[in-house]
Tab-separated table of C-alpha atoms in Angstrom:
chain	number	residue	atom	x	y	z
A	34	MET	CA	3.496	20.619	-20.153
A	35	THR	CA	5.268	17.818	-18.243
A	36	PRO	CA	6.401	18.704	-14.736
A	37	SER	CA	10.075	19.090	-13.970
A	38	LEU	CA	11.804	15.880	-13.066
A	39	GLY	CA	13.924	17.807	-10.595
A	40	HIS	CA	10.772	19.127	-8.960
A	41	SER	CA	9.296	15.621	-8.871
A	42	ALA	CA	12.443	14.368	-7.183
A	43	ALA	CA	12.389	17.176	-4.638
A	44	ARG	CA	8.697	16.776	-3.871
A	45	GLY	CA	9.143	13.033	-3.634
A	46	ALA	CA	12.064	13.532	-1.286
A	47	MET	CA	9.938	15.863	0.832
A	48	MET	CA	7.152	13.286	1.081
A	49	THR	CA	9.607	10.521	1.876
A	50	LEU	CA	11.554	12.577	4.400
A	51	GLY	CA	8.339	13.716	6.041
A	52	ALA	CA	7.166	10.137	6.396
A	53	GLN	CA	10.546	9.015	7.654
A	54	ALA	CA	10.713	11.878	10.144
A	55	ALA	CA	7.387	10.693	11.516
A	56	LYS	CA	8.669	7.118	11.571
A	57	MET	CA	11.827	8.210	13.372
A	58	VAL	CA	9.700	9.888	16.023
A	59	LEU	CA	7.715	6.672	16.333
A	60	GLN	CA	10.958	4.681	16.434
A	61	LEU	CA	12.208	6.922	19.228
A	62	LEU	CA	8.931	6.502	21.106
A	63	SER	CA	9.224	2.763	20.626
A	64	VAL	CA	12.737	2.786	22.082
A	65	VAL	CA	11.817	5.071	24.985
A	66	ILE	CA	8.565	3.312	25.925
A	67	LEU	CA	9.260	-0.329	25.150
A	68	SER	CA	12.765	-0.229	26.650
A	69	ARG	CA	11.084	0.561	29.964
A	70	LEU	CA	8.490	-2.196	29.573
A	71	LEU	CA	10.723	-4.968	28.224
A	72	THR	CA	14.148	-6.374	29.104
A	73	PRO	CA	17.444	-6.584	27.198
A	74	HIS	CA	16.845	-10.353	27.025
A	75	ASP	CA	13.544	-9.757	25.179
A	76	TYR	CA	15.280	-7.547	22.641
A	77	GLY	CA	18.117	-10.030	22.314
A	78	LEU	CA	15.692	-12.794	21.326
A	79	ILE	CA	13.983	-10.654	18.685
A	80	ALA	CA	17.337	-9.400	17.371
A	81	ILE	CA	18.365	-12.980	16.582
A	82	VAL	CA	15.110	-13.680	14.719
A	83	LEU	CA	15.299	-10.413	12.801
A	84	VAL	CA	18.662	-11.507	11.413
A	85	ILE	CA	16.932	-14.566	9.936
A	86	ILE	CA	14.078	-12.455	8.573
A	87	GLY	CA	16.573	-10.032	7.060
A	88	ILE	CA	18.227	-12.827	5.100
A	89	GLY	CA	14.825	-14.073	3.981
A	90	GLU	CA	13.806	-10.561	2.909
A	91	ILE	CA	16.717	-10.376	0.489
A	92	PHE	CA	15.605	-13.567	-1.268
A	93	ARG	CA	11.941	-12.637	-0.980
A	94	ASP	CA	12.478	-9.436	-2.936
A	95	PHE	CA	15.009	-11.149	-5.231
A	96	GLY	CA	16.025	-7.731	-6.528
A	97	LEU	CA	12.761	-7.566	-8.477
A	98	THR	CA	11.723	-4.285	-6.882
A	99	SER	CA	14.828	-2.573	-8.238
A	100	ALA	CA	14.508	-4.465	-11.533
A	101	SER	CA	10.932	-3.314	-12.156
A	102	VAL	CA	11.609	0.275	-11.046
A	103	GLN	CA	14.791	0.574	-13.113
A	104	ALA	CA	13.345	-0.975	-16.292
A	105	PRO	CA	12.637	1.533	-19.105
A	106	GLU	CA	9.492	-0.433	-20.016
A	107	LEU	CA	7.308	-2.804	-18.005
A	108	SER	CA	4.167	-4.376	-19.453
A	109	ASP	CA	1.115	-5.329	-17.402
A	110	GLY	CA	1.818	-8.993	-18.094
A	111	GLN	CA	5.387	-8.698	-16.857
A	112	ARG	CA	4.182	-6.921	-13.742
A	113	ASP	CA	1.722	-9.749	-13.043
A	114	ASN	CA	4.388	-12.394	-13.563
A	115	LEU	CA	6.764	-10.632	-11.189
A	116	PHE	CA	3.980	-10.528	-8.586
A	117	TRP	CA	3.523	-14.297	-8.652
A	118	ILE	CA	7.259	-14.916	-8.571
A	119	ASN	CA	7.577	-12.821	-5.404
A	120	VAL	CA	4.595	-14.601	-3.848
A	121	ALA	CA	6.066	-18.026	-4.628
A	122	ILE	CA	9.402	-17.022	-3.149
A	123	GLY	CA	7.614	-15.714	-0.038
A	124	VAL	CA	5.794	-19.038	0.456
A	125	ILE	CA	8.988	-21.076	0.120
A	126	LEU	CA	10.931	-18.839	2.479
A	127	ALA	CA	8.150	-18.862	5.088
A	128	VAL	CA	8.227	-22.671	5.133
A	129	LEU	CA	12.020	-22.749	5.366
A	130	MET	CA	12.040	-20.241	8.217
A	131	PHE	CA	9.353	-22.197	10.080
A	132	CYS	CA	11.487	-25.336	9.841
A	133	SER	CA	14.625	-23.471	10.932
A	134	ALA	CA	13.178	-22.878	14.401
A	135	TRP	CA	14.711	-26.027	15.893
A	136	PRO	CA	18.247	-25.543	14.508
A	137	VAL	CA	18.189	-21.928	15.721
A	138	HIS	CA	17.152	-23.104	19.189
A	139	LEU	CA	19.983	-25.647	19.277
A	140	LEU	CA	22.515	-23.042	18.130
A	141	MET	CA	21.524	-20.308	20.599
A	142	HIS	CA	20.290	-22.546	23.465
A	143	GLU	CA	17.124	-20.451	23.868
A	144	PRO	CA	13.870	-22.509	23.855
A	145	ASP	CA	11.755	-19.361	23.445
A	146	LEU	CA	13.205	-18.879	19.973
A	147	ILE	CA	11.217	-21.814	18.564
A	148	GLY	CA	7.828	-20.133	18.885
A	149	ILE	CA	9.142	-16.704	17.865
A	150	VAL	CA	10.751	-18.002	14.667
A	151	GLN	CA	7.684	-20.029	13.692
A	152	VAL	CA	5.221	-17.188	14.211
A	153	LEU	CA	7.333	-14.554	12.488
A	154	SER	CA	7.849	-16.784	9.442
A	155	VAL	CA	4.476	-15.474	8.223
A	156	VAL	CA	6.094	-12.048	7.728
A	157	LEU	CA	8.019	-13.380	4.717
A	158	LEU	CA	4.795	-14.556	3.078
A	159	ILE	CA	2.994	-11.261	3.729
A	160	ASN	CA	5.912	-9.232	2.400
A	161	GLY	CA	6.134	-11.441	-0.688
A	162	VAL	CA	2.574	-10.454	-1.605
A	163	THR	CA	3.367	-6.778	-0.931
A	164	THR	CA	6.546	-6.555	-3.050
A	165	GLN	CA	5.212	-5.639	-6.493
A	166	TYR	CA	2.471	-3.404	-5.114
A	167	ARG	CA	5.202	-1.301	-3.491
A	168	ALA	CA	7.376	-1.479	-6.588
A	169	GLN	CA	4.610	-0.138	-8.818
A	170	LEU	CA	3.940	2.751	-6.454
A	171	MET	CA	7.647	3.610	-6.639
A	172	ARG	CA	7.687	3.294	-10.432
A	173	ALA	CA	4.689	5.638	-10.701
A	174	LEU	CA	6.424	8.140	-8.349
A	175	ARG	CA	3.456	7.942	-5.963
A	176	PHE	CA	5.515	9.005	-2.988
A	177	HIS	CA	2.647	10.619	-1.099
A	178	ALA	CA	0.690	7.356	-1.007
A	179	MET	CA	3.745	5.443	0.136
A	180	ALA	CA	4.420	8.008	2.856
A	181	VAL	CA	0.893	7.733	4.247
A	182	ILE	CA	1.012	3.933	4.209
A	183	ASP	CA	4.357	3.844	6.013
A	184	ILE	CA	3.212	6.213	8.755
A	185	VAL	CA	-0.066	4.370	9.359
A	186	ALA	CA	1.774	1.039	9.521
A	187	ALA	CA	4.320	2.382	12.017
A	188	VAL	CA	1.608	3.902	14.240
A	189	LEU	CA	-0.510	0.754	14.344
A	190	ALA	CA	2.520	-1.467	14.910
A	191	LEU	CA	3.828	0.632	17.792
A	192	GLY	CA	0.393	0.937	19.358
A	193	SER	CA	-0.131	-2.824	19.266
A	194	ALA	CA	3.307	-3.429	20.797
A	195	ILE	CA	2.731	-0.979	23.656
A	196	VAL	CA	-0.691	-2.435	24.464
A	197	SER	CA	0.719	-5.968	24.391
A	198	ALA	CA	3.704	-5.028	26.558
A	199	LEU	CA	1.457	-3.347	29.126
A	200	ALA	CA	-0.649	-6.504	29.173
A	201	GLY	CA	2.459	-8.494	30.140
A	202	ALA	CA	3.125	-10.143	26.785
A	203	GLY	CA	6.904	-9.733	27.129
A	204	TYR	CA	8.842	-10.424	23.952
A	205	TRP	CA	5.593	-11.349	22.160
A	206	ALA	CA	4.838	-7.620	22.054
A	207	LEU	CA	7.768	-7.221	19.646
A	208	VAL	CA	6.512	-10.169	17.591
A	209	ILE	CA	3.071	-8.573	17.300
A	210	GLN	CA	4.683	-5.287	16.280
A	211	GLN	CA	6.407	-6.949	13.296
A	212	ILE	CA	3.277	-8.740	12.098
A	213	VAL	CA	0.974	-5.713	12.397
A	214	ASN	CA	3.465	-3.586	10.487
A	215	SER	CA	3.692	-6.082	7.589
A	216	LEU	CA	-0.075	-6.576	7.373
A	217	THR	CA	-0.759	-2.845	7.312
A	218	LEU	CA	1.836	-2.274	4.582
A	219	LEU	CA	0.193	-4.986	2.469
A	220	VAL	CA	-3.352	-3.662	2.858
A	221	GLY	CA	-2.283	-0.079	2.235
A	222	ALA	CA	-0.201	-0.873	-0.859
A	223	ALA	CA	-2.923	-3.068	-2.350
A	224	LEU	CA	-5.591	-0.390	-1.864
A	225	ALA	CA	-3.347	2.334	-3.279
A	226	GLY	CA	-2.193	0.185	-6.198
A	227	ARG	CA	-5.723	-0.596	-7.370
A	228	TRP	CA	-4.793	-3.553	-9.541
A	229	LEU	CA	-5.434	-7.259	-9.317
A	230	PRO	CA	-2.744	-9.519	-10.774
A	231	ARG	CA	-3.751	-11.930	-13.496
A	232	TRP	CA	-2.396	-15.475	-13.657
A	233	TYR	CA	1.200	-16.074	-14.636
A	234	SER	CA	1.686	-16.229	-18.409
A	235	ARG	CA	4.749	-17.305	-20.389
A	236	ARG	CA	3.762	-14.870	-23.124
A	237	HIS	CA	5.332	-12.128	-21.028
A	238	PRO	CA	9.028	-12.984	-20.503
A	239	VAL	CA	10.738	-11.819	-17.329
A	240	GLY	CA	14.074	-13.561	-17.726
A	241	HIS	CA	16.058	-10.321	-17.925
A	242	PHE	CA	14.381	-9.107	-14.727
A	243	MET	CA	15.433	-12.328	-12.988
A	244	ARG	CA	19.031	-11.983	-14.163
A	245	PHE	CA	19.185	-8.412	-12.920
A	246	GLY	CA	17.508	-9.490	-9.684
A	247	TRP	CA	19.949	-12.317	-9.043
A	248	ASN	CA	22.888	-9.945	-9.121
A	249	MET	CA	21.009	-7.640	-6.742
A	250	VAL	CA	20.389	-10.598	-4.416
A	251	ALA	CA	24.063	-11.513	-4.405
A	252	SER	CA	25.063	-7.907	-3.677
A	253	SER	CA	22.428	-7.549	-0.962
A	254	LEU	CA	23.507	-10.789	0.696
A	255	ALA	CA	27.101	-9.605	0.821
A	256	SER	CA	26.032	-6.243	2.254
A	257	TYR	CA	23.618	-7.831	4.729
A	258	ALA	CA	26.187	-10.352	5.912
A	259	GLY	CA	28.585	-7.513	6.587
A	260	ASN	CA	25.920	-5.538	8.423
A	261	GLN	CA	24.833	-8.465	10.586
A	262	VAL	CA	28.163	-10.074	11.427
A	263	ASP	CA	28.422	-7.858	14.517
A	264	THR	CA	24.968	-8.901	15.744
A	265	VAL	CA	25.747	-12.608	15.317
A	266	LEU	CA	29.165	-12.201	16.922
A	267	VAL	CA	27.860	-10.338	19.963
A	268	GLY	CA	25.027	-12.851	20.449
A	269	ALA	CA	27.318	-15.866	20.109
A	270	ARG	CA	30.168	-14.554	22.274
A	271	PHE	CA	28.447	-12.410	24.889
A	272	GLY	CA	24.850	-13.756	25.144
A	273	THR	CA	21.340	-12.426	24.553
A	274	THR	CA	21.409	-9.852	27.367
A	275	ALA	CA	24.543	-8.237	25.957
A	276	LEU	CA	23.027	-8.476	22.492
A	277	GLY	CA	19.912	-6.690	23.723
A	278	LEU	CA	22.074	-3.827	25.001
A	279	TYR	CA	24.006	-3.694	21.737
A	280	ASN	CA	20.803	-3.901	19.707
A	281	ARG	CA	19.150	-1.008	21.553
A	282	ALA	CA	22.100	1.265	20.828
A	283	TYR	CA	22.075	0.159	17.206
A	284	GLN	CA	18.325	0.678	16.871
A	285	LEU	CA	18.564	4.137	18.388
A	286	ILE	CA	21.038	5.310	15.731
A	287	SER	CA	21.815	3.097	12.760
A	288	SER	CA	18.352	1.626	12.330
A	289	SER	CA	16.668	5.009	12.742
A	290	PHE	CA	18.831	6.729	10.141
A	291	ASN	CA	18.578	3.747	7.790
A	292	GLN	CA	14.870	4.512	7.763
A	293	ILE	CA	15.751	7.743	5.959
A	294	ARG	CA	18.521	6.542	3.642
A	295	SER	CA	16.850	3.424	2.336
A	296	PRO	CA	13.398	4.879	1.536
A	297	LEU	CA	15.051	7.814	-0.218
A	298	SER	CA	16.208	5.226	-2.732
A	299	SER	CA	12.578	4.908	-3.795
A	300	VAL	CA	12.808	8.548	-4.907
A	301	ALA	CA	16.376	8.703	-6.186
A	302	ILE	CA	16.612	5.492	-8.213
A	303	PRO	CA	13.582	5.988	-10.513
A	304	VAL	CA	14.517	9.642	-11.088
A	305	MET	CA	18.189	8.915	-11.769
A	306	SER	CA	17.222	6.026	-14.045
A	307	ARG	CA	15.315	8.458	-16.260
A	308	VAL	CA	18.210	10.910	-16.622
A	309	GLN	CA	21.120	8.460	-16.772
A	310	ALA	CA	21.830	9.274	-20.447
A	311	ASP	CA	22.277	12.978	-19.647
A	312	LEU	CA	25.591	13.113	-17.766
A	313	ARG	CA	25.188	16.745	-16.668
A	314	ARG	CA	21.770	16.191	-15.129
A	315	PHE	CA	22.826	12.857	-13.666
A	316	ASP	CA	25.879	14.462	-12.005
A	317	SER	CA	23.730	17.173	-10.468
A	318	PHE	CA	21.533	14.568	-8.783
A	319	VAL	CA	24.540	12.591	-7.526
A	320	ILE	CA	26.266	15.664	-6.069
A	321	SER	CA	23.080	17.100	-4.557
A	322	GLY	CA	22.202	13.685	-3.155
A	323	GLN	CA	25.501	13.328	-1.299
A	324	LEU	CA	25.307	16.862	0.106
A	325	ALA	CA	21.701	16.353	1.215
A	326	LEU	CA	22.517	13.052	2.925
A	327	GLY	CA	25.813	14.296	4.339
A	328	PHE	CA	24.600	17.545	5.878
A	329	GLY	CA	20.996	16.481	6.456
A	330	LEU	CA	21.885	13.329	8.383
A	331	GLY	CA	25.400	14.258	9.443
A	332	ILE	CA	24.510	17.239	11.619
A	333	PRO	CA	22.015	15.366	13.850
A	334	LEU	CA	24.394	12.380	13.977
A	335	ALA	CA	27.217	14.682	15.060
A	336	LEU	CA	25.081	16.101	17.868
A	337	VAL	CA	24.077	12.646	19.096
A	338	ALA	CA	27.707	11.499	19.052
A	339	GLY	CA	28.791	14.462	21.138
A	340	LEU	CA	25.823	14.183	23.510
A	341	ALA	CA	25.621	10.388	23.723
A	342	ASP	CA	25.492	10.323	27.540
A	343	PRO	CA	22.411	12.559	28.001
A	344	VAL	CA	20.786	10.951	24.932
A	345	VAL	CA	21.058	7.479	26.493
A	346	ARG	CA	19.817	8.719	29.866
A	347	ILE	CA	16.784	10.363	28.281
A	348	ALA	CA	15.930	7.772	25.635
A	349	LEU	CA	16.712	4.528	27.442
A	350	GLY	CA	17.256	5.285	31.124
A	351	ASP	CA	20.239	5.034	33.464
A	352	GLN	CA	20.181	1.224	33.339
A	353	TRP	CA	21.354	1.411	29.707
A	354	LEU	CA	24.385	3.696	30.242
A	355	ALA	CA	26.731	0.953	29.052
A	356	ALA	CA	25.385	1.676	25.555
A	357	THR	CA	26.906	5.198	25.515
A	358	PRO	CA	30.246	4.366	23.809
A	359	LEU	CA	28.448	2.053	21.394
A	360	LEU	CA	26.186	4.927	20.414
A	361	ARG	CA	29.144	7.130	19.457
A	362	PHE	CA	30.666	4.490	17.208
A	363	PHE	CA	27.316	3.845	15.522
A	364	CYS	CA	26.949	7.578	14.815
A	365	GLY	CA	30.296	7.591	13.032
A	366	SER	CA	29.447	4.460	11.073
A	367	SER	CA	26.099	5.866	9.992
A	368	MET	CA	27.797	9.108	8.919
A	369	MET	CA	30.299	7.338	6.647
A	370	THR	CA	27.599	5.049	5.257
A	371	SER	CA	25.477	8.079	4.367
A	372	LEU	CA	28.326	9.662	2.406
A	373	ALA	CA	28.826	6.501	0.354
A	374	PHE	CA	25.135	5.676	-0.097
A	375	VAL	CA	24.784	7.708	-3.287
A	376	GLY	CA	27.098	5.200	-4.941
A	377	TYR	CA	24.443	2.523	-4.470
A	378	TRP	CA	21.954	4.703	-6.344
A	379	VAL	CA	24.406	4.998	-9.232
A	380	TYR	CA	24.908	1.242	-9.458
A	381	VAL	CA	21.183	0.465	-9.499
A	382	SER	CA	19.979	3.342	-11.700
A	383	ARG	CA	22.551	2.434	-14.360
A	384	GLY	CA	21.849	-1.291	-14.175
A	385	LEU	CA	25.310	-2.188	-12.813
A	386	ALA	CA	24.094	-5.009	-10.575
A	387	HIS	CA	26.958	-7.397	-11.361
A	388	GLN	CA	29.577	-4.729	-10.662
A	389	LEU	CA	27.784	-3.850	-7.424
A	390	PHE	CA	28.047	-7.477	-6.329
A	391	ARG	CA	31.802	-7.557	-6.921
A	392	TYR	CA	32.340	-4.383	-4.906
A	393	SER	CA	30.019	-5.619	-2.145
A	394	MET	CA	32.140	-8.745	-1.717
A	395	VAL	CA	35.275	-6.658	-1.218
A	396	ALA	CA	33.476	-4.376	1.257
A	397	LEU	CA	32.159	-7.463	3.079
A	398	VAL	CA	35.661	-8.851	3.618
A	399	ILE	CA	36.879	-5.506	4.977
A	400	ARG	CA	33.931	-5.100	7.355
A	401	VAL	CA	34.091	-8.674	8.683
A	402	ALA	CA	37.819	-8.339	9.302
A	403	CYS	CA	37.293	-5.103	11.228
A	404	VAL	CA	34.457	-6.476	13.352
A	405	VAL	CA	36.175	-9.771	14.153
A	406	ALA	CA	39.367	-7.940	15.126
A	407	GLY	CA	37.391	-5.558	17.317
A	408	SER	CA	35.519	-8.396	19.059
A	409	PHE	CA	38.671	-9.288	21.006
A	410	LEU	CA	38.166	-5.991	22.857
A	411	GLY	CA	34.567	-6.759	23.811
A	412	MET	CA	31.326	-5.155	22.651
A	413	THR	CA	32.904	-1.719	22.393
A	414	GLY	CA	35.577	-3.202	20.152
A	415	VAL	CA	32.886	-4.679	17.928
A	416	ALA	CA	31.251	-1.259	17.606
A	417	ALA	CA	34.645	0.267	16.781
A	418	GLY	CA	35.021	-2.331	14.030
A	419	VAL	CA	31.614	-1.323	12.679
A	420	LEU	CA	32.959	2.231	12.282
A	421	ALA	CA	36.326	1.155	10.863
A	422	GLY	CA	34.684	-0.711	7.969
A	423	PRO	CA	32.995	2.258	6.213
A	424	LEU	CA	35.957	4.502	7.080
A	425	LEU	CA	38.186	2.229	5.013
A	426	THR	CA	35.735	1.625	2.176
A	427	TRP	CA	34.456	5.182	1.577
A	428	THR	CA	37.385	6.224	-0.614
A	429	LEU	CA	37.566	2.763	-2.171
A	430	SER	CA	33.906	2.982	-3.190
A	431	TRP	CA	34.430	6.051	-5.393
A	432	ILE	CA	37.620	4.715	-6.955
A	433	TRP	CA	35.898	1.429	-7.742
A	434	LEU	CA	32.789	3.054	-9.195
A	435	SER	CA	34.740	5.582	-11.265
A	436	ARG	CA	36.468	2.748	-13.141
A	437	ILE	CA	33.088	1.384	-14.219
A	438	THR	CA	30.966	4.410	-15.076
A	439	PRO	CA	31.387	8.206	-15.334
A	440	ILE	CA	30.847	9.926	-11.972
A	441	PRO	CA	31.988	13.299	-10.562
A	442	VAL	CA	34.740	11.811	-8.387
A	443	ARG	CA	36.528	15.018	-7.415
A	444	ALA	CA	33.281	16.775	-6.507
A	445	LEU	CA	32.170	13.840	-4.349
A	446	TRP	CA	35.453	13.679	-2.469
A	447	LEU	CA	35.539	17.411	-1.813
A	448	GLY	CA	31.875	17.490	-0.806
A	449	GLY	CA	32.351	14.578	1.588
A	450	ALA	CA	35.423	16.211	3.118
A	451	ARG	CA	33.478	19.405	3.787
A	452	VAL	CA	30.722	17.418	5.468
A	453	LEU	CA	33.194	15.544	7.692
A	454	ILE	CA	35.041	18.697	8.776
A	455	LEU	CA	31.823	20.426	9.797
A	456	THR	CA	30.266	17.427	11.561
A	457	CYS	CA	33.452	16.550	13.483
A	458	THR	CA	33.586	20.139	14.740
A	459	ILE	CA	29.970	19.978	15.880
A	460	THR	CA	30.652	16.709	17.721
A	461	ALA	CA	33.702	18.109	19.515
A	462	VAL	CA	31.974	21.342	20.570
A	463	SER	CA	28.790	19.639	21.806
A	464	TRP	CA	30.837	17.029	23.720
A	465	ALA	CA	32.993	19.696	25.360
A	466	THR	CA	29.901	21.659	26.392
A	467	SER	CA	28.187	18.663	27.997
A	468	HIS	CA	31.319	17.702	29.935
A	469	ARG	CA	31.886	21.184	31.336
A	470	LEU	CA	28.385	21.480	32.771
A	471	ASP	CA	26.884	19.753	35.781
A	472	ALA	CA	23.182	19.642	35.020
A	473	ASN	CA	20.320	17.240	34.321
A	474	PRO	CA	20.332	15.373	30.977
A	475	TRP	CA	17.754	17.636	29.348
A	476	LEU	CA	19.744	20.808	30.040
A	477	LEU	CA	22.935	19.121	28.840
A	478	LEU	CA	21.150	18.103	25.647
A	479	LEU	CA	19.838	21.613	25.006
A	480	ALA	CA	23.105	23.374	25.842
A	481	GLY	CA	25.247	20.964	23.840
A	482	SER	CA	22.929	21.125	20.847
A	483	ALA	CA	22.905	24.925	20.904
A	484	THR	CA	26.689	25.299	21.026
A	485	GLY	CA	27.185	22.576	18.447
A	486	LEU	CA	24.781	24.200	15.998
A	487	VAL	CA	26.380	27.612	16.558
A	488	ALA	CA	29.766	26.075	15.750
A	489	GLY	CA	28.279	24.623	12.569
A	490	CYS	CA	26.803	27.974	11.549
A	491	LEU	CA	30.224	29.614	11.875
A	492	PHE	CA	31.331	27.621	8.833
A	493	LEU	CA	29.036	29.812	6.745
A	494	VAL	CA	31.709	32.512	6.822
A	495	LEU	CA	33.533	30.353	4.253
A	496	PRO	CA	32.291	30.849	0.662
A	497	VAL	CA	32.363	27.129	-0.149
A	498	TYR	CA	29.954	26.338	2.699
A	499	ARG	CA	27.703	29.220	1.709
A	500	ARG	CA	27.492	27.754	-1.789
A	501	ASP	CA	26.619	24.366	-0.328
A	502	ALA	CA	23.926	25.989	1.783
A	503	ARG	CA	22.449	27.788	-1.238
A	504	SER	CA	22.384	24.536	-3.172
A	505	LEU	CA	20.522	22.767	-0.363
A	506	VAL	CA	18.135	25.694	0.161
A	507	GLY	CA	17.317	25.633	-3.540
A	508	PHE	CA	16.542	21.943	-3.296
A	509	LEU	CA	14.328	22.570	-0.252
A	510	ARG	CA	12.409	25.221	-2.171
A	511	LEU	CA	11.634	22.672	-4.855
A	512	MET	CA	10.235	20.453	-2.114
A	513	VAL	CA	7.824	22.976	-0.681
A	514	THR	CA	6.656	24.832	-3.817
A	515	ARG	CA	4.206	23.632	-6.392
A	516	GLN	CA	5.431	23.071	-9.921
A	517	LYS	CA	4.505	25.783	-12.442
A	518	ALA	CA	4.286	25.268	-16.165
A	519	GLY	CA	7.287	26.632	-17.961
A	520	PRO	CA	9.397	26.332	-21.063
A	521	GLY	CA	11.028	23.120	-19.956
A	522	PRO	CA	12.226	21.033	-17.031
A	523	THR	CA	14.922	22.225	-14.711
A	524	GLU	CA	17.112	20.257	-12.383
A	525	PRO	CA	19.042	21.093	-9.241
A	526	ARG	CA	22.338	22.580	-10.415
A	527	PRO	CA	25.695	21.758	-8.833
A	528	THR	CA	27.498	24.468	-6.955
A	529	ALA	CA	30.469	26.226	-8.473
A	530	THR	CA	32.804	24.229	-6.290
A	531	SER	CA	31.179	20.891	-6.953
A	532	GLY	CA	33.123	20.471	-10.162
A	533	ALA	CA	30.240	18.883	-12.031
A	534	GLU	CA	30.934	20.912	-15.137
A	535	ASP	CA	34.706	20.580	-15.279
A	536	HIS	CA	35.638	17.640	-13.089
A	537	ASP	CA	38.146	15.027	-14.209
A	538	ARG	CA	36.419	11.703	-14.851
A	539	ARG	CA	38.259	8.498	-14.166
């Protein structure tokens, strides 16, 4: 008897979340330790180079990971051809990035950037070789293997960076961290994949994969440009030291929580692709996904927003206190992004890459306008613009998507509203607690967290929140229990208030 797809999704989510929880701990250790060994200038230099790598990563993948995972059928020959295409793209991009070192130096007036850009260009080549190995692990739902690989890579990368920083390597410690991480991911994926690609053959056409991938590239570029406009703006207007401060706050929140949202796509997209023809089952995954992201990420984000001052003191040190207001804005931005992230899964799982690109361009214009307008108020204004963007586009995203494909619009709006009401309450209560007490940062963190969580638990007196809680608990049980043979597959069911069974489709 085939195992339940819902159980596979839940177990996969558990593996992925477990790995990402470990990576978030490592990320926090990286921030806490390396921020005390390196300077804001060091982080500012790496932040500039990572923008370049990020652009290269979009082209390096070329949307072929999503294309191969989403495809109903994929032959061995097509898989091999996609491997060589990703490798070729990685080689070209590595050369282009190496040559871009001098223009980047002239633009930013930082001679150290030349060596950093040239050395880190090898990351694009390494990741090009890794692409299809990772894609095939995702397609096979081998989430446990991917989780182990990710944790090992993060541990080795952080360890190498700490050792290098202690040895006085300065910003080169961050360069080494990036390279070790990419190499470990490649070795781990290749060993887990257990396949050697054959030579490229025209007998196995991949044109439709390339067309799908191109639309994904265009959408990703629009999204990435919107996500990086603040980094470029801060670096250009306020310098690398200010950028290092901004980047540390961003890494502490947005980057950390992105490490949960993005890898969860490796679970959600292949599962949703398999059930896309069954609207009832598909709706249940969409609704459960938003609730899981909203409550699962929203509650810790709400606590960090309310307790930003003690969090910065503990994680970064008193010399980074200027990052406190930035941290609060990034928490809000990450919250709104989490609520809308399920829409991305819908686009990809249903093969709506072209429509995703069109929406991404609209969202890009809104975000850039918000960030540029905020930049006239300094770095804090930029961070406020980062929050304003997803606040404006959250409602737009569901309206846009509902005109293209059937989705449970009413249920998603109501579910998101419930998440926002609860998380805003937690933020207000934890903030009020920390500002009424005069204690060391650790006591403020504990007291604020306790009162904030108690305030959140009080919402359980409302039936609608109890139903949400039961839905999430049921999903958690699927994660931690082994699948038993039965008469047929079962999926996570929407709550009575989710409206999945009787919602009005647009």
